[in-house]
Short mmCIF file of N, CA and C in Angstrom, two decimals:
data_model
loop_
_atom_site.label_atom_id
_atom_site.label_comp_id
_atom_site.label_asym_id
_atom_site.label_seq_id
_atom_site.Cartn_x
_atom_site.Cartn_y
_atom_site.Cartn_z
N MET I 1 153.26 86.35 226.75
CA MET I 1 152.95 84.97 226.72
C MET I 1 153.39 84.26 225.36
N LEU I 2 153.42 84.83 224.51
CA LEU I 2 153.69 84.44 223.08
C LEU I 2 155.33 84.05 223.32
N GLU I 3 156.16 85.02 224.01
CA GLU I 3 157.51 84.97 223.84
C GLU I 3 157.59 83.74 224.88
N ARG I 4 156.93 83.47 225.72
CA ARG I 4 157.18 82.29 226.90
C ARG I 4 157.07 81.09 225.84
N GLN I 5 155.85 81.10 225.30
CA GLN I 5 155.67 79.89 224.32
C GLN I 5 156.92 79.61 223.33
N LEU I 6 157.53 80.53 222.99
CA LEU I 6 158.36 80.39 221.76
C LEU I 6 159.66 79.91 222.61
N ILE I 7 160.07 80.38 223.77
CA ILE I 7 161.17 79.90 224.79
C ILE I 7 160.87 78.36 224.86
N GLU I 8 159.66 78.00 225.51
CA GLU I 8 159.31 76.60 225.81
C GLU I 8 159.55 75.97 224.63
N ASN I 9 159.02 76.35 223.28
CA ASN I 9 159.20 75.65 222.02
C ASN I 9 160.45 75.33 221.62
N LYS I 10 161.38 76.12 222.02
CA LYS I 10 163.05 76.07 221.64
C LYS I 10 163.35 75.30 222.74
N ASN I 11 162.99 75.26 223.98
CA ASN I 11 163.67 74.29 224.77
C ASN I 11 163.33 72.87 224.40
N ASP I 12 161.99 72.82 224.14
CA ASP I 12 161.39 71.38 223.72
C ASP I 12 162.24 70.68 222.55
N ARG I 13 162.33 71.85 221.62
CA ARG I 13 163.09 71.21 220.29
C ARG I 13 164.54 70.98 220.43
N GLU I 14 165.25 71.79 221.48
CA GLU I 14 166.60 71.27 221.86
C GLU I 14 166.43 70.07 222.62
N ASP I 15 165.85 69.72 223.67
CA ASP I 15 165.47 68.67 224.29
C ASP I 15 165.11 67.53 223.18
N LEU I 16 164.54 67.67 222.21
CA LEU I 16 164.03 66.46 221.17
C LEU I 16 165.29 66.04 220.39
N CYS I 17 166.19 67.34 220.03
CA CYS I 17 167.27 67.20 219.32
C CYS I 17 168.32 66.48 220.24
N SER I 18 168.35 66.53 221.43
CA SER I 18 169.27 66.02 222.42
C SER I 18 169.11 64.48 222.41
N GLN I 19 167.63 64.32 222.64
CA GLN I 19 167.12 62.93 222.53
C GLN I 19 167.56 62.18 221.49
N LEU I 20 167.33 62.78 220.24
CA LEU I 20 167.52 62.37 219.01
C LEU I 20 168.96 61.94 218.82
N ASP I 21 169.67 63.02 219.18
CA ASP I 21 171.32 62.50 219.06
C ASP I 21 171.84 61.37 219.95
N HIS I 22 171.04 61.36 221.06
CA HIS I 22 171.45 60.41 222.00
C HIS I 22 170.98 59.06 221.34
N GLY I 23 169.65 59.08 220.77
CA GLY I 23 169.19 57.79 220.14
C GLY I 23 169.93 57.37 218.91
N ARG I 24 170.78 58.21 218.17
CA ARG I 24 171.26 57.74 217.12
C ARG I 24 172.66 57.40 217.60
N SER I 25 173.45 57.92 218.56
CA SER I 25 174.53 57.39 219.01
C SER I 25 174.30 55.85 219.64
N ARG I 26 173.37 55.54 220.12
CA ARG I 26 172.89 54.44 220.72
C ARG I 26 172.71 53.34 219.80
N ILE I 27 172.00 53.68 218.66
CA ILE I 27 172.04 53.04 217.48
C ILE I 27 173.43 52.62 216.93
N ASP I 28 173.99 53.61 216.86
CA ASP I 28 175.46 53.44 216.14
C ASP I 28 176.26 52.30 217.22
N ALA I 29 176.13 52.70 218.34
CA ALA I 29 176.99 51.85 219.14
C ALA I 29 176.30 50.29 219.17
N LEU I 30 175.01 50.00 218.92
CA LEU I 30 174.30 48.71 218.91
C LEU I 30 174.68 48.09 217.54
N GLU I 31 174.93 48.91 216.39
CA GLU I 31 175.20 48.42 215.19
C GLU I 31 176.74 47.85 215.14
N GLU I 32 177.49 48.70 215.69
CA GLU I 32 179.09 48.47 215.89
C GLU I 32 179.06 47.12 216.76
N GLU I 33 178.38 46.87 217.93
CA GLU I 33 178.43 45.70 218.64
C GLU I 33 177.84 44.70 217.74
N GLY I 34 176.76 44.89 217.08
CA GLY I 34 176.38 43.62 216.36
C GLY I 34 177.32 43.19 215.23
N ARG I 35 177.97 44.18 214.63
CA ARG I 35 179.28 43.76 213.75
C ARG I 35 180.22 42.95 214.42
N HIS I 36 180.50 43.55 215.55
CA HIS I 36 181.48 42.62 216.38
C HIS I 36 181.15 41.13 216.54
N LYS I 37 179.60 41.19 216.93
CA LYS I 37 179.17 39.69 217.19
C LYS I 37 179.20 38.94 215.92
N VAL I 38 179.08 39.54 215.02
CA VAL I 38 178.86 38.83 213.54
C VAL I 38 180.43 38.27 213.25
N VAL I 39 181.26 39.21 213.36
CA VAL I 39 182.52 38.89 212.89
C VAL I 39 183.07 37.66 213.60
N GLY I 40 182.71 37.85 215.11
CA GLY I 40 183.12 36.95 216.17
C GLY I 40 182.43 35.71 215.80
N TRP I 41 181.28 35.56 215.24
CA TRP I 41 180.68 34.38 215.01
C TRP I 41 181.10 33.83 213.75
N GLU I 42 181.50 34.64 212.86
CA GLU I 42 182.16 33.92 211.53
C GLU I 42 183.57 33.50 211.70
N VAL I 43 184.24 34.24 212.73
CA VAL I 43 185.65 33.75 212.82
C VAL I 43 185.50 32.25 213.82
N SER I 44 184.55 32.25 214.67
CA SER I 44 184.33 30.88 215.51
C SER I 44 183.83 30.05 214.48
N GLN I 45 182.81 30.15 213.45
CA GLN I 45 182.50 29.27 212.51
C GLN I 45 183.76 28.52 211.67
N TYR I 46 184.57 29.76 211.33
CA TYR I 46 185.93 29.51 210.54
C TYR I 46 186.59 28.38 211.33
N LYS I 47 186.80 28.77 212.53
CA LYS I 47 187.81 27.91 213.54
C LYS I 47 187.08 26.58 213.77
N ILE I 48 185.98 26.33 214.03
CA ILE I 48 185.22 25.06 214.10
C ILE I 48 185.58 24.40 212.97
N ALA I 49 185.38 24.70 211.51
CA ALA I 49 185.46 24.04 210.50
C ALA I 49 186.92 23.90 210.13
N GLU I 50 187.83 24.59 210.55
CA GLU I 50 189.33 24.44 210.52
C GLU I 50 189.46 23.16 211.41
N LEU I 51 189.03 23.23 212.67
CA LEU I 51 189.41 22.13 213.70
C LEU I 51 188.66 20.75 213.17
N GLU I 52 187.61 20.80 212.57
CA GLU I 52 186.81 19.56 212.02
C GLU I 52 187.64 19.04 210.96
N ASP I 53 187.96 19.98 209.97
CA ASP I 53 189.04 19.44 209.08
C ASP I 53 190.44 18.78 209.50
N GLU I 54 190.88 19.43 210.65
CA GLU I 54 192.36 18.80 211.14
C GLU I 54 191.75 17.65 211.66
N GLU I 55 190.77 17.48 212.28
CA GLU I 55 190.23 15.98 213.03
C GLU I 55 189.88 14.99 212.19
N LYS I 56 189.36 15.52 210.80
CA LYS I 56 189.19 14.37 209.80
C LYS I 56 190.38 13.83 209.14
N CYS I 57 191.51 14.72 209.23
CA CYS I 57 192.92 14.36 208.72
C CYS I 57 193.44 13.65 209.80
N ARG I 58 193.40 13.97 211.11
CA ARG I 58 194.07 13.29 212.04
C ARG I 58 193.65 11.89 212.35
N VAL I 59 192.40 11.53 212.29
CA VAL I 59 191.84 10.20 212.47
C VAL I 59 192.49 9.22 211.54
N PRO I 60 192.51 9.60 210.30
CA PRO I 60 193.00 8.41 209.58
C PRO I 60 194.70 8.52 209.58
N LYS I 61 195.19 9.50 210.05
CA LYS I 61 196.76 9.38 210.41
C LYS I 61 196.85 8.67 211.57
N GLN I 62 195.93 8.79 212.45
CA GLN I 62 196.18 8.03 213.87
C GLN I 62 195.92 6.42 213.47
N GLN I 63 195.08 6.11 212.61
CA GLN I 63 194.76 4.63 212.27
C GLN I 63 195.97 4.39 211.38
N GLU I 64 196.49 5.03 210.52
CA GLU I 64 197.73 4.88 209.66
C GLU I 64 198.86 4.46 210.60
N ASP I 65 198.96 5.42 211.65
CA ASP I 65 200.34 5.19 212.70
C ASP I 65 200.01 4.11 213.40
N ALA I 66 198.75 3.56 213.69
CA ALA I 66 198.61 2.34 214.67
C ALA I 66 198.76 1.22 213.63
N GLN I 67 198.37 1.32 212.47
CA GLN I 67 198.72 0.14 211.60
C GLN I 67 200.15 -0.06 211.38
N ARG I 68 200.77 0.89 211.39
CA ARG I 68 202.13 0.89 211.07
C ARG I 68 202.94 0.43 212.25
N ILE I 69 202.50 0.94 213.43
CA ILE I 69 203.05 0.33 214.79
C ILE I 69 202.82 -1.28 214.92
N ALA I 70 201.61 -1.62 214.39
CA ALA I 70 201.35 -3.07 214.43
C ALA I 70 202.23 -3.93 213.65
N GLU I 71 202.53 -3.29 212.36
CA GLU I 71 203.37 -3.92 211.42
C GLU I 71 204.86 -3.91 211.91
N LEU I 72 205.28 -3.10 212.72
CA LEU I 72 206.68 -2.87 213.13
C LEU I 72 206.78 -3.94 214.25
N GLN I 73 205.76 -3.99 215.24
CA GLN I 73 205.62 -5.07 216.26
C GLN I 73 205.67 -6.29 215.91
N GLN I 74 205.05 -6.69 214.72
CA GLN I 74 205.12 -8.16 214.27
C GLN I 74 206.44 -8.42 213.52
N ARG I 75 207.12 -7.46 212.94
CA ARG I 75 208.34 -7.75 212.27
C ARG I 75 209.38 -7.72 213.63
N ILE I 76 209.26 -7.09 214.56
CA ILE I 76 210.27 -7.24 215.61
C ILE I 76 209.87 -8.50 216.48
N SER I 77 208.81 -8.92 216.61
CA SER I 77 208.51 -10.00 217.40
C SER I 77 208.89 -11.37 216.38
N PHE I 78 208.77 -11.11 214.98
CA PHE I 78 209.14 -12.21 214.02
C PHE I 78 210.69 -12.44 214.25
N HIS I 79 211.44 -11.18 214.07
CA HIS I 79 212.91 -11.22 214.15
C HIS I 79 213.60 -11.69 215.52
N SER I 80 212.73 -11.39 216.56
CA SER I 80 213.32 -11.85 217.94
C SER I 80 213.09 -13.18 218.04
N GLY I 81 211.84 -13.65 217.51
CA GLY I 81 211.60 -14.97 217.47
C GLY I 81 212.41 -15.95 216.68
N ALA I 82 212.80 -15.17 215.43
CA ALA I 82 213.57 -15.98 214.61
C ALA I 82 214.98 -16.05 215.35
N ALA I 83 215.58 -15.22 215.84
CA ALA I 83 216.86 -15.11 216.59
C ALA I 83 216.73 -15.95 217.72
N THR I 84 215.57 -16.07 218.41
CA THR I 84 215.56 -17.25 219.39
C THR I 84 215.44 -18.53 218.80
N THR I 85 215.10 -19.01 217.63
CA THR I 85 215.05 -20.17 216.99
C THR I 85 216.13 -20.37 216.59
N ARG I 86 216.94 -19.40 216.01
CA ARG I 86 218.27 -19.80 215.37
C ARG I 86 219.29 -20.15 216.63
N SER I 87 219.24 -19.36 217.68
CA SER I 87 220.17 -19.93 218.67
C SER I 87 219.79 -21.02 219.40
N GLY I 88 218.47 -21.39 219.41
CA GLY I 88 217.87 -22.46 219.87
C GLY I 88 218.47 -23.65 219.14
N ILE I 89 218.45 -23.57 217.84
CA ILE I 89 218.90 -24.60 217.03
C ILE I 89 220.40 -24.76 217.07
N ARG I 90 221.40 -23.63 217.25
CA ARG I 90 222.66 -23.74 217.61
C ARG I 90 222.96 -24.28 218.61
N LYS I 91 222.20 -24.04 219.90
CA LYS I 91 222.33 -24.85 221.10
C LYS I 91 222.23 -26.21 220.88
N LYS I 92 220.99 -26.46 220.30
CA LYS I 92 220.76 -27.93 220.08
C LYS I 92 221.88 -28.78 219.25
N ALA I 93 222.23 -27.95 218.15
CA ALA I 93 223.49 -28.65 217.48
C ALA I 93 224.81 -28.64 218.28
N GLU I 94 225.06 -27.82 219.09
CA GLU I 94 226.14 -27.92 219.91
C GLU I 94 225.93 -29.01 220.78
N ILE I 95 224.79 -29.23 221.45
CA ILE I 95 224.58 -30.19 222.34
C ILE I 95 224.60 -31.63 221.92
N SER I 96 223.94 -31.53 220.60
CA SER I 96 223.90 -33.02 219.90
C SER I 96 225.45 -33.40 219.58
N SER I 97 226.25 -32.22 219.04
CA SER I 97 227.55 -32.72 218.48
C SER I 97 228.68 -32.84 219.47
N GLY I 98 228.27 -32.19 220.70
CA GLY I 98 229.15 -32.06 221.59
C GLY I 98 229.13 -33.33 222.66
#
């Protein structure tokens, strides 16, 4: 009877050790998963900040480009208008002298 109880206690102890090992490996796996999630979150936050910085730089650049395009369009229209005016004046001068 005592021998049977010792065997049962030994089996119970082995079962408990096995459950403990399984629990420890599960905890390790969850910790590792948590680390990956934290690292992934940190990388995501870094990328978001990087994109926000890029967007902050892009908006003024787009506005600057739009302003530059408007200035160039004004110059083009002024020069083409001046050419038309000059040729118109030349034509009028030719008509009046001819």
